[in-house]
XYZ file of C-alpha atoms in Angstrom:
739
model
C -15.013 -66.207 -5.065
C -11.895 -64.404 -6.112
C -10.556 -63.620 -2.496
C -10.086 -67.511 -2.153
C -7.910 -67.909 -5.214
C -5.793 -65.036 -4.390
C -2.718 -65.608 -1.939
C -2.865 -61.788 -0.833
C -5.109 -58.833 -1.124
C -7.289 -57.807 -4.116
C -7.069 -54.234 -5.361
C -9.613 -52.623 -7.539
C -8.799 -49.386 -9.612
C -11.709 -48.181 -11.702
C -12.923 -51.477 -13.388
C -9.709 -53.515 -13.078
C -8.945 -55.917 -10.193
C -5.262 -56.695 -9.326
C -5.217 -60.037 -7.764
C -2.054 -61.576 -6.133
C -1.501 -65.304 -7.030
C 1.455 -67.673 -6.241
C 2.807 -67.164 -9.673
C 2.594 -63.463 -9.818
C 0.142 -60.720 -9.977
C -2.642 -60.830 -12.560
C -5.528 -58.371 -13.472
C -9.244 -59.044 -14.373
C -11.155 -56.400 -16.359
C -14.661 -56.405 -14.854
C -16.201 -55.004 -17.948
C -14.624 -57.131 -20.564
C -13.753 -60.073 -18.145
C -10.262 -60.561 -19.582
C -7.516 -61.916 -17.479
C -3.959 -60.488 -18.039
C -0.652 -61.215 -16.421
C 0.645 -57.844 -14.776
C 3.864 -58.480 -12.820
C 5.865 -61.696 -12.568
C 6.664 -61.640 -9.017
C 6.036 -65.090 -7.340
C 7.107 -63.656 -3.885
C 4.429 -60.958 -4.050
C 1.986 -60.733 -0.969
C 0.053 -57.598 -1.776
C -0.182 -54.684 -4.109
C -1.007 -50.874 -3.957
C -1.194 -48.202 -6.529
C -0.920 -44.661 -5.098
C -2.318 -41.503 -6.629
C 0.745 -40.896 -8.650
C 0.351 -44.150 -10.451
C 3.233 -45.731 -8.517
C 2.920 -49.395 -7.976
C 3.943 -50.846 -4.656
C 4.351 -54.558 -4.098
C 5.207 -56.241 -0.772
C 7.003 -59.352 -1.243
C 7.975 -62.353 0.871
C 11.693 -61.913 1.805
C 12.601 -59.194 -0.739
C 11.075 -56.248 0.994
C 8.911 -53.473 -0.618
C 9.321 -52.854 -4.175
C 8.275 -49.531 -6.044
C 7.579 -49.434 -9.656
C 7.551 -45.981 -10.968
C 6.882 -46.292 -14.711
C 4.579 -49.194 -15.089
C 1.416 -49.073 -17.316
C -1.171 -50.016 -14.598
C -3.405 -51.616 -17.321
C -0.802 -53.785 -19.055
C 2.063 -54.071 -16.661
C 4.522 -52.748 -19.289
C 7.479 -50.686 -18.249
C 7.868 -47.261 -19.718
C 11.397 -46.826 -18.453
C 14.076 -49.570 -18.267
C 17.356 -49.450 -16.505
C 20.177 -50.461 -18.695
C 23.070 -49.799 -16.349
C 23.429 -48.879 -13.003
C 27.130 -47.691 -13.539
C 27.919 -43.949 -14.164
C 27.661 -43.185 -17.914
C 29.243 -39.906 -19.202
C 28.395 -39.972 -22.881
C 25.621 -41.878 -25.008
C 25.065 -41.732 -28.586
C 24.050 -44.049 -31.567
C 23.078 -44.151 -35.340
C 19.481 -44.396 -35.464
C 18.501 -47.872 -34.005
C 21.481 -49.664 -35.577
C 23.922 -49.014 -32.733
C 24.078 -47.415 -29.290
C 27.487 -46.378 -27.849
C 28.128 -45.160 -24.323
C 31.348 -43.858 -22.388
C 31.465 -44.717 -18.742
C 33.311 -43.172 -15.885
C 36.483 -45.145 -16.845
C 36.424 -43.736 -20.198
C 35.762 -47.059 -21.782
C 33.595 -47.025 -24.778
C 30.930 -49.819 -25.106
C 28.291 -50.674 -27.967
C 25.253 -51.918 -26.210
C 22.796 -53.105 -28.977
C 24.195 -55.651 -31.445
C 27.927 -55.823 -31.735
C 28.755 -55.580 -28.176
C 32.091 -53.922 -28.777
C 34.279 -52.660 -26.019
C 37.391 -50.123 -26.394
C 39.555 -49.007 -23.516
C 41.165 -45.927 -24.830
C 44.067 -44.126 -22.924
C 42.270 -41.016 -22.336
C 42.560 -38.341 -19.464
C 39.132 -37.507 -20.088
C 36.436 -38.241 -22.757
C 34.953 -35.136 -24.302
C 32.861 -36.344 -27.432
C 31.548 -39.663 -28.659
C 30.130 -39.645 -32.309
C 29.278 -42.894 -34.240
C 28.578 -42.773 -38.019
C 26.327 -44.787 -40.541
C 29.256 -47.037 -41.374
C 29.273 -48.522 -38.044
C 32.495 -46.580 -37.059
C 32.804 -44.589 -33.754
C 34.932 -41.553 -32.965
C 35.862 -40.398 -29.690
C 38.362 -38.263 -28.005
C 39.450 -35.944 -25.301
C 42.316 -33.650 -24.214
C 45.216 -35.887 -25.195
C 44.041 -38.093 -28.196
C 41.357 -38.754 -30.749
C 40.276 -42.412 -31.793
C 38.462 -44.098 -34.656
C 37.150 -47.254 -33.257
C 40.052 -48.542 -31.194
C 42.774 -46.824 -32.975
C 44.424 -43.465 -32.322
C 44.887 -41.161 -35.359
C 45.913 -38.059 -33.471
C 47.567 -37.505 -30.052
C 46.619 -33.864 -30.284
C 43.963 -32.820 -27.659
C 40.628 -32.111 -29.210
C 37.491 -30.388 -27.567
C 34.642 -31.274 -30.070
C 33.811 -33.104 -33.272
C 31.176 -33.013 -36.177
C 30.919 -35.445 -38.985
C 29.782 -34.341 -42.332
C 29.888 -37.037 -45.108
C 33.700 -37.832 -45.587
C 34.919 -34.967 -43.480
C 35.557 -34.478 -39.788
C 35.596 -31.068 -37.987
C 37.372 -31.047 -34.816
C 38.052 -28.190 -32.449
C 41.433 -27.663 -30.423
C 43.034 -25.073 -28.308
C 43.872 -23.170 -31.422
C 40.890 -23.186 -33.704
C 39.305 -25.830 -36.072
C 40.744 -28.664 -37.842
C 39.127 -30.443 -40.927
C 40.235 -33.892 -41.799
C 39.397 -36.339 -44.507
C 37.670 -39.463 -42.815
C 39.266 -41.846 -45.402
C 42.646 -40.535 -44.914
C 42.877 -39.261 -41.088
C 46.670 -38.670 -41.583
C 46.247 -35.542 -43.642
C 44.067 -32.473 -43.499
C 41.711 -32.514 -46.595
C 42.275 -29.378 -48.831
C 43.939 -27.465 -46.120
C 47.627 -28.264 -46.329
C 47.949 -29.762 -43.027
C 47.158 -26.299 -41.534
C 44.845 -25.331 -38.820
C 42.281 -22.440 -38.933
C 43.278 -20.557 -35.856
C 40.801 -18.629 -33.795
C 42.756 -15.781 -32.427
C 40.112 -15.091 -29.596
C 40.913 -18.646 -27.869
C 40.029 -22.097 -27.839
C 36.923 -23.626 -29.558
C 34.519 -25.874 -27.543
C 31.834 -26.390 -30.254
C 31.643 -27.048 -34.118
C 29.010 -27.812 -36.669
C 30.048 -28.327 -40.388
C 28.574 -28.991 -43.591
C 28.849 -28.077 -47.338
C 31.998 -25.911 -46.850
C 30.663 -23.852 -44.057
C 31.191 -24.275 -40.360
C 30.095 -22.748 -37.072
C 32.264 -22.878 -34.035
C 31.905 -21.412 -30.581
C 33.814 -20.786 -27.479
C 33.665 -18.813 -24.274
C 33.530 -15.514 -26.113
C 30.529 -16.434 -28.327
C 29.676 -17.910 -31.801
C 31.570 -17.653 -35.061
C 31.063 -18.742 -38.639
C 33.635 -19.416 -41.463
C 34.615 -21.391 -44.475
C 37.415 -24.028 -44.422
C 38.912 -22.696 -47.778
C 39.113 -19.292 -46.432
C 41.256 -17.905 -43.582
C 38.311 -16.188 -42.024
C 36.364 -16.294 -38.662
C 33.171 -14.056 -38.312
C 31.540 -13.361 -34.980
C 27.734 -13.721 -34.567
C 26.235 -11.611 -31.834
C 23.846 -13.909 -29.811
C 22.833 -11.259 -27.440
C 23.372 -7.505 -27.537
C 22.967 -7.098 -23.861
C 25.775 -9.682 -23.099
C 29.556 -9.022 -23.761
C 29.981 -12.572 -24.339
C 28.082 -15.903 -24.357
C 29.943 -19.059 -23.667
C 29.048 -21.691 -26.231
C 29.421 -25.487 -25.679
C 27.265 -27.078 -28.429
C 26.135 -26.436 -32.061
C 23.536 -28.470 -33.983
C 21.472 -27.863 -37.136
C 17.857 -28.970 -37.542
C 16.207 -30.078 -41.002
C 14.445 -26.635 -41.155
C 17.724 -25.003 -41.463
C 17.915 -23.365 -37.900
C 21.222 -23.447 -36.081
C 20.807 -24.363 -32.279
C 23.304 -23.030 -29.984
C 23.677 -24.334 -26.315
C 25.493 -22.386 -23.759
C 26.998 -22.320 -20.232
C 24.384 -20.438 -18.337
C 22.431 -18.725 -20.942
C 20.200 -21.611 -22.233
C 19.731 -22.143 -25.946
C 19.869 -19.664 -28.906
C 18.225 -20.314 -32.307
C 19.994 -18.764 -35.366
C 18.761 -18.239 -38.855
C 20.777 -16.690 -41.517
C 23.452 -15.968 -38.941
C 21.175 -13.787 -36.836
C 19.546 -15.071 -33.595
C 15.727 -15.490 -33.725
C 14.737 -17.349 -30.458
C 16.224 -17.555 -27.093
C 15.212 -20.409 -24.662
C 16.235 -19.926 -20.958
C 13.435 -19.278 -18.394
C 11.391 -21.928 -19.621
C 14.178 -24.452 -19.184
C 15.122 -26.521 -16.226
C 18.594 -24.908 -16.175
C 20.405 -22.399 -18.278
C 23.590 -24.608 -18.178
C 23.490 -27.187 -20.939
C 25.532 -30.253 -20.455
C 24.777 -31.723 -23.965
C 22.551 -31.038 -26.876
C 21.243 -33.418 -29.447
C 18.577 -33.152 -32.278
C 16.695 -36.345 -33.330
C 15.067 -37.238 -36.607
C 11.884 -35.512 -35.653
C 13.739 -32.121 -35.124
C 13.276 -32.449 -31.419
C 15.898 -30.800 -29.247
C 17.171 -32.792 -26.304
C 19.046 -30.977 -23.571
C 20.794 -32.601 -20.799
C 20.966 -30.188 -17.597
C 21.827 -30.420 -13.934
C 18.189 -30.732 -13.213
C 16.868 -33.145 -15.793
C 16.080 -33.255 -19.494
C 14.407 -30.732 -21.634
C 12.917 -31.347 -24.928
C 12.024 -28.506 -27.284
C 9.493 -29.355 -30.220
C 6.927 -27.781 -32.327
C 3.067 -28.656 -31.956
C 0.739 -28.870 -34.936
C 0.283 -24.984 -35.004
C 4.218 -24.612 -35.557
C 4.590 -23.194 -31.768
C 7.397 -24.242 -29.696
C 6.733 -26.373 -26.500
C 9.207 -27.221 -23.826
C 8.861 -30.470 -21.883
C 10.544 -31.705 -18.826
C 11.652 -35.160 -17.801
C 13.365 -35.562 -14.287
C 13.454 -38.097 -11.430
C 9.932 -37.536 -11.145
C 9.481 -39.337 -14.431
C 11.839 -42.155 -13.303
C 15.280 -40.902 -14.207
C 17.891 -42.273 -11.726
C 19.362 -38.848 -11.130
C 18.278 -35.220 -12.141
C 21.943 -34.466 -12.936
C 21.950 -35.539 -16.703
C 25.334 -35.940 -18.606
C 24.000 -36.836 -21.973
C 20.928 -37.986 -24.038
C 20.312 -39.757 -27.323
C 16.816 -40.063 -28.818
C 15.591 -41.978 -31.797
C 11.815 -43.059 -32.784
C 10.686 -41.828 -29.402
C 13.150 -43.978 -27.419
C 15.180 -41.827 -25.118
C 18.539 -42.855 -23.550
C 19.526 -40.857 -20.526
C 23.181 -41.002 -19.170
C 23.685 -39.943 -15.546
C 26.200 -40.850 -12.985
C 23.665 -43.089 -11.349
C 23.027 -45.055 -14.618
C 21.659 -45.345 -17.986
C 17.985 -45.595 -18.506
C 15.686 -46.220 -21.608
C 12.514 -44.241 -21.715
C 9.433 -44.765 -24.183
C 8.727 -41.199 -24.455
C 5.257 -41.586 -26.261
C 4.012 -43.798 -23.424
C 5.400 -41.594 -20.824
C 3.722 -38.490 -22.480
C 0.328 -40.190 -22.216
C 0.624 -40.514 -18.425
C -1.192 -37.707 -16.478
C 1.568 -36.417 -13.976
C -0.614 -33.549 -13.020
C -1.987 -35.213 -9.978
C -1.675 -32.553 -7.100
C 0.203 -33.713 -4.266
C -1.573 -33.759 -0.890
C -0.171 -31.944 2.111
C -0.587 -32.659 5.813
C 0.242 -30.809 9.042
C 1.939 -33.511 11.195
C 2.994 -31.521 14.381
C 2.351 -28.319 16.125
C 4.488 -27.309 18.886
C 3.899 -24.336 21.173
C 6.595 -22.779 23.625
C 5.823 -20.826 26.588
C 9.006 -19.542 28.007
C 11.297 -22.331 27.844
C 8.649 -25.125 28.112
C 7.489 -26.571 24.666
C 4.427 -28.665 24.400
C 2.461 -30.469 21.622
C -0.768 -29.260 20.174
C -3.117 -31.503 18.404
C -2.880 -30.942 14.556
C -6.479 -31.672 14.034
C -7.691 -29.240 16.841
C -7.807 -25.608 17.348
C -6.608 -23.819 20.468
C -6.876 -20.809 22.258
C -3.468 -19.940 23.622
C -2.472 -17.553 26.530
C -0.645 -14.318 25.659
C 2.798 -15.823 26.534
C 2.268 -19.006 24.476
C 3.281 -17.152 21.171
C 6.019 -19.247 19.852
C 4.481 -21.755 17.405
C 6.542 -24.255 15.293
C 4.395 -26.219 12.684
C 5.729 -29.334 10.887
C 4.099 -30.459 7.587
C 4.613 -32.834 4.785
C 3.686 -33.152 1.046
C 3.216 -36.741 -0.342
C 4.913 -37.122 -3.740
C 6.918 -40.398 -4.058
C 7.976 -39.517 -7.513
C 9.627 -36.289 -6.311
C 12.052 -38.359 -4.263
C 11.970 -35.639 -1.580
C 12.309 -32.871 -3.919
C 9.177 -31.113 -2.522
C 9.048 -27.393 -1.999
C 6.279 -25.668 0.000
C 4.073 -22.371 -0.209
C 2.795 -21.138 3.124
C 0.996 -18.092 4.620
C -0.247 -17.200 8.031
C -3.451 -15.022 7.849
C -3.965 -12.228 8.378
C -0.258 -11.476 9.333
C 1.112 -13.026 6.176
C -1.383 -12.758 3.272
C 0.958 -13.482 0.320
C 2.396 -17.016 -0.286
C 5.915 -17.562 0.607
C 8.079 -20.250 -0.636
C 10.483 -22.712 1.258
C 12.277 -26.099 0.849
C 11.971 -26.789 4.623
C 9.200 -28.995 5.972
C 8.683 -26.787 9.142
C 8.275 -23.313 9.844
C 8.566 -21.181 13.014
C 6.735 -18.077 14.161
C 8.146 -16.209 16.980
C 6.594 -13.526 19.415
C 3.108 -13.578 17.746
C 0.740 -10.707 18.773
C -2.590 -11.424 20.182
C -5.109 -12.474 17.700
C -6.841 -15.166 15.537
C -4.620 -16.862 13.012
C -4.982 -19.446 10.158
C -1.838 -21.244 8.840
C -2.159 -22.473 5.243
C 0.524 -24.576 3.442
C 0.687 -26.199 -0.035
C 3.042 -28.740 -1.409
C 4.754 -28.301 -4.904
C 6.198 -31.508 -6.318
C 9.259 -31.638 -8.491
C 7.544 -30.830 -11.639
C 5.827 -27.753 -10.224
C 2.352 -29.252 -9.592
C 0.594 -27.509 -6.392
C -1.503 -28.938 -3.946
C -5.233 -28.498 -4.885
C -6.395 -27.747 -1.313
C -3.998 -26.430 1.403
C -3.643 -27.931 4.733
C -4.830 -25.465 7.301
C -4.363 -25.046 11.109
C -6.171 -22.200 13.203
C -5.190 -21.127 16.524
C -5.805 -17.878 18.666
C -3.619 -16.147 21.144
C -5.166 -14.236 23.979
C -4.136 -10.645 24.616
C -2.362 -9.727 27.787
C -5.003 -8.425 30.482
C -3.507 -4.884 29.650
C -4.773 -5.364 26.072
C -8.223 -6.833 26.758
C -11.363 -4.848 25.764
C -12.492 -4.393 29.468
C -9.047 -3.175 30.508
C -8.681 -0.940 27.468
C -12.384 0.195 28.223
C -11.657 1.006 31.872
C -8.417 2.842 30.727
C -10.453 4.728 28.085
C -13.079 5.624 30.560
C -10.351 6.712 33.227
C -8.504 8.781 30.480
C -11.718 10.151 29.373
C -12.484 11.015 32.804
C -9.263 12.614 33.529
C -9.446 14.521 30.268
C -12.808 15.619 31.230
C -11.808 16.699 34.667
C -8.881 18.549 33.242
C -10.948 20.252 30.713
C -13.681 20.937 33.170
C -11.156 22.529 35.629
C -9.500 24.380 32.948
C -12.626 25.845 31.692
C -13.746 26.452 35.207
C -10.584 28.197 35.802
C -11.074 30.309 32.560
C -14.640 30.946 33.757
C -13.768 32.008 37.124
C -10.842 34.117 35.806
C -13.261 35.703 33.360
C -15.880 36.314 35.959
C -13.180 37.920 38.191
C -11.940 39.879 35.137
C -15.493 40.848 34.208
C -16.114 41.802 37.872
C -13.161 44.053 37.998
C -13.932 45.498 34.539
C -17.447 46.140 35.705
C -16.285 47.638 38.808
C -14.050 49.928 36.921
C -16.758 50.663 34.441
C -19.059 51.517 37.300
C -16.313 53.732 38.846
C -16.189 55.338 35.451
C -19.820 55.700 35.196
C -19.888 57.354 38.681
C -17.071 59.484 37.687
C -18.873 60.693 34.578
C -22.223 61.283 36.542
C -19.974 63.179 39.135
C -18.579 65.193 36.189
C -22.159 66.470 35.304
C -22.565 67.840 38.778
C -19.908 70.628 38.807
C -20.830 71.107 34.972
C -24.493 71.651 35.882
C -23.813 73.727 38.906
C -21.105 75.735 37.217
C -23.754 76.716 34.542
C -26.331 77.531 37.198
C -23.993 79.857 39.066
C -23.009 81.580 35.892
C -26.725 82.392 35.423
C -27.040 83.647 38.897
C -23.829 85.675 38.346
C -25.367 87.189 35.217
C -28.627 88.181 36.922
C -26.586 89.846 39.641
C -24.399 91.610 37.305
C -27.522 92.907 35.450
C -28.778 94.232 38.853
C -31.979 92.175 38.408
C -32.006 91.359 42.252
C -35.736 90.135 41.999
C -35.071 87.768 39.226
C -31.929 86.660 41.003
C -33.781 85.803 44.126
C -36.379 83.877 42.190
C -33.713 81.985 40.347
C -31.773 81.125 43.661
C -34.985 79.824 45.210
C -35.646 77.555 42.198
C -32.068 76.817 41.730
C -32.114 75.677 45.703
C -35.172 73.413 45.113
C -33.432 71.809 42.016
C -30.314 71.238 43.920
C -32.308 69.728 46.809
C -34.046 67.282 44.085
C -30.709 66.612 42.450
C -28.822 65.836 45.677
C -31.677 63.348 46.703
C -30.904 61.230 43.830
C -27.155 61.796 43.524
C -26.267 58.785 45.420
C -28.139 56.649 42.994
C -26.903 55.894 39.407
C -30.636 55.456 38.341
C -33.701 57.382 39.199
C -37.263 57.157 37.908
C -38.186 58.871 34.808
C -40.741 60.875 36.888
C -37.928 62.168 39.210
C -35.911 63.007 36.040
C -38.926 65.107 34.463
C -39.323 67.049 37.641
C -35.530 68.006 37.640
C -35.779 68.682 33.886
C -38.855 71.034 34.479
C -37.004 72.991 37.180
C -33.934 73.347 35.096
C -36.015 74.627 32.140
C -37.785 77.108 34.219
C -34.384 78.524 35.422
C -33.027 78.674 31.874
C -36.431 80.359 30.805
C -35.887 82.824 33.597
C -32.368 83.396 32.774
C -32.756 84.100 29.093
C -35.652 86.413 29.707
C -38.326 84.609 27.745
C -36.256 84.242 24.389
C -38.046 81.076 23.943
C -41.262 79.167 24.908
C -41.394 75.573 26.047
C -43.887 72.964 26.172
C -43.585 69.620 27.994
C -46.183 66.857 26.946
C -46.295 63.571 28.689
C -48.737 60.955 27.106
C -51.327 59.623 29.548
C -50.586 55.985 28.934
C -46.776 56.485 30.184
C -46.195 55.595 33.820
C -43.123 57.486 34.617
C -42.440 55.445 37.602
C -41.914 52.300 35.638
C -38.817 53.541 33.926
C -35.271 53.894 35.529
C -32.946 56.325 33.835
C -29.599 57.595 34.997
C -29.775 60.935 36.680
C -29.495 63.984 34.476
C -29.995 61.876 31.347
C -32.159 64.451 29.431
C -30.511 67.646 30.804
C -27.541 67.859 28.715
C -29.658 67.520 25.536
C -32.125 70.323 26.832
C -29.002 72.471 27.804
C -27.708 72.158 24.148
C -31.223 73.041 22.729
C -31.438 76.144 24.861
C -27.694 77.552 25.056
C -26.489 76.591 21.595
C -29.708 76.550 19.544
C -32.470 78.836 20.858
C -30.545 81.397 22.912
C -28.304 82.364 19.933
C -31.323 82.558 17.508
C -32.583 86.131 17.098
C -35.649 85.145 15.129
C -38.937 85.334 16.833
C -40.992 82.275 17.802
C -38.427 80.113 19.226
C -39.657 77.038 20.852
C -38.674 74.011 22.872
C -40.895 71.069 22.919
C -40.511 68.007 25.144
C -42.651 64.998 24.382
C -42.896 61.791 26.340
C -44.832 58.839 24.752
C -45.102 55.158 24.432
C -43.718 53.436 21.307
C -44.197 49.670 21.420
C -42.648 48.369 24.610
C -40.469 51.466 25.080
C -41.068 54.996 25.856
C -39.463 57.670 23.813
C -38.474 61.231 24.984
C -38.418 63.625 22.125
C -36.517 67.019 22.550
C -37.212 69.414 19.767
C -35.996 72.842 19.180
C -36.144 75.161 16.167
C -33.026 77.165 16.829
C -29.903 77.809 14.735
C -28.977 74.056 14.452
C -25.700 72.260 15.145
C -23.958 73.308 12.024
C -24.277 77.003 12.616
C -23.642 76.673 16.286
C -20.268 74.813 15.611
C -19.360 77.689 13.069
C -19.876 80.097 15.993
C -17.631 78.132 18.274
C -14.962 78.203 15.719
C -15.309 81.909 15.248
C -14.086 82.222 18.998
C -17.208 83.256 20.458
C -16.162 81.593 23.713
C -13.308 79.637 24.906
C -15.776 77.294 26.944
C -16.078 73.731 25.693
C -19.293 72.049 26.309
C -18.725 68.750 27.935
C -22.130 67.907 29.163
C -23.485 65.971 25.983
C -20.153 64.171 25.550
C -20.289 62.820 29.255
C -23.972 61.846 28.835
C -23.046 59.898 25.656
C -20.223 58.089 27.188
C -22.248 57.386 30.139
C -25.059 55.781 28.023
C -22.472 53.600 26.322
C -21.240 52.289 29.623
C -24.738 51.688 30.826
C -25.303 49.411 27.769
C -22.032 47.719 28.082
C -22.827 47.001 31.782
C -26.368 45.732 30.723
C -27.728 48.171 33.353
C -30.435 49.173 30.804
C -31.432 49.604 27.304
C -31.187 53.260 26.228
C -30.732 54.459 22.679
C -30.428 58.000 21.588
C -30.760 59.624 18.050
C -29.807 63.191 17.265
C -31.394 64.592 13.994
C -30.767 67.897 12.187
C -33.953 69.625 11.148
C -34.397 71.561 7.946
C -37.246 73.581 6.546
C -38.616 73.088 3.071
C -35.727 75.089 1.429
C -33.094 72.928 3.191
C -32.086 75.633 5.698
C -31.187 74.456 9.236
C -34.151 74.645 11.578
C -33.165 73.255 14.754
C -32.399 69.826 16.197
C -34.372 66.780 17.269
C -33.218 64.394 20.069
C -35.070 61.056 20.479
C -34.246 58.931 23.570
C -35.681 55.324 23.803
C -35.975 53.820 27.208
C -36.800 50.132 27.856
C -38.913 49.291 30.777
C -36.522 46.207 31.593
C -32.954 45.952 30.670
C -32.279 43.566 27.741
C -29.415 41.028 27.016
C -29.226 42.215 23.288
C -28.218 45.740 22.881
C -28.307 47.598 19.508
C -27.189 51.116 18.744
C -27.913 53.102 15.710
C -26.390 56.578 15.590
C -28.056 59.088 13.457
C -26.074 61.982 14.290
C -23.631 63.531 16.851
C -24.073 66.109 19.723
C -23.416 69.790 19.387
């Protein structure tokens, strides 16, 4: 039983058991049944491996130890701490030597010879070993070969090409013979001066050099007094260059302050790396034997390499991968062994092994605390429960945490509050506050993002709801809606009632006015009719026809009695109207001494008592027919025919005469035959229009000019249609006008 041979716990990861013994921690592969030593930690009491493959070991007396870069199958370290002291520069020649410069500007060799130099430098700006086991270093007040000064002039950068050295100064570029450092090879102890300012970077080979400063990149030849600018970016007036290297494919790599790295071929930029890098400010740049470009930045190390398809790839190495600090001063890589110099120490990384580790494990995230504030009283809510809060409990603070031990606290978060905030917002804080939230249902979501940009696969969620104030509840709003609707209804009702009553009153007044006008029109017919009748009597007297005058007066008196009996009423029966009309025709026939004959025909199916007509409705048309049509016609055989008959639901009264017609009658009037204006027919027409407008009855009249076969006027026909009952819809079709 393995639990008996182990001093501490037993941990199983996949098919491997991790067992704590007195002499350390061992592994047992269940599939292969192979035992292996994992960690030589005699004081170990237990072991834990987290989801990021960090190994945690508790010890007896030494506390808790975290191993960041252990191979969890072999226990082999992928990262080794060489020094915990600050290291400013690191360089070497293949695997033969490894040189560093510490914070004291001391230069040390760490591999074989273990040499140490303590130069008198204010600052150390470059460190370059060569294949002959020599090391060159210098700064603002001197430059050294191994431990000896060969110049007390200030230098900024250096490059070695076979037997020559290229060094930059405040004034330009110097070229020296490495065998005789007291003279400048082939240049007469002169400097090539850059009139644009001091140089901070240089690369030299085969009689061609590149240099750079705060204004940009230049190229020239040591044997010529020339300096030619290279435009790295047409959108930038100047690019501050701080490093120049060349890869075996002939590309010139240019590092900058703030603009990343440019790639130049044939003195023309062909590629620019910036957004894909950890930082645009490059502290140092080196190229290894595999043409991998290593960049030291404030936020870690970038590697630019090419894959099998020739495409560039950018890798990142930070404290997440085990670096003691993300602020990297310098790097040196050979044969997949990377040395990283930081102010927190120097480490050696096995890049091939580290690249095989899957660091994409998403960090989990948890909501740890929810605080609600109502007024000035905060209170805790359970992070694993949902709550329905009151309307004034709308100040919410949520605390959360993402778990990524490799990120060393460098975790950012993405959050949103649905439905109020639908897009993801980013923050470095592990708490968020929402103030004065409106009523509604909310879901808060948060995701953690570790230091290499891996995002939580599942966000942490917290749901809650806030009740609305009672003035915003559905029942209150419904009541308000009902009340408002009722008020609007009442307002509309009273408004339209007011309009209705006003219109009724207006219509009443208009009706009264119309009725008064109707009465006035009817009253106008009275003197008109009486005047015409008295004229007839006067004519008979003047003609000394006393017998006829007496007969006429007797009939006229009877007519006046009938007329006066119905004069107080606007309407009389059609029977009464026909009696008045019959007497009137008799008077006119008597007056005009039998100049015409007349016939009154009433159909047997017409009940004259069932029809109401305005008094003297027919008389003006009969008067027109006699006085303006028949009496002026000298032709024999003049007739007046009056026919009353049924036509559908109506009764029609037809008044026909075969007199001179309306056209000739009008011509005689214009000839000045008489100054008298006939008003009877006009008054009658206006009265009918008022009756229809007041809906007192439905009476329509049509006046038709008659012609013989040759088109000569042959009288007039008047058709008057009378409904038994008044109708609401009145139509009027006029086929002619009166005389």
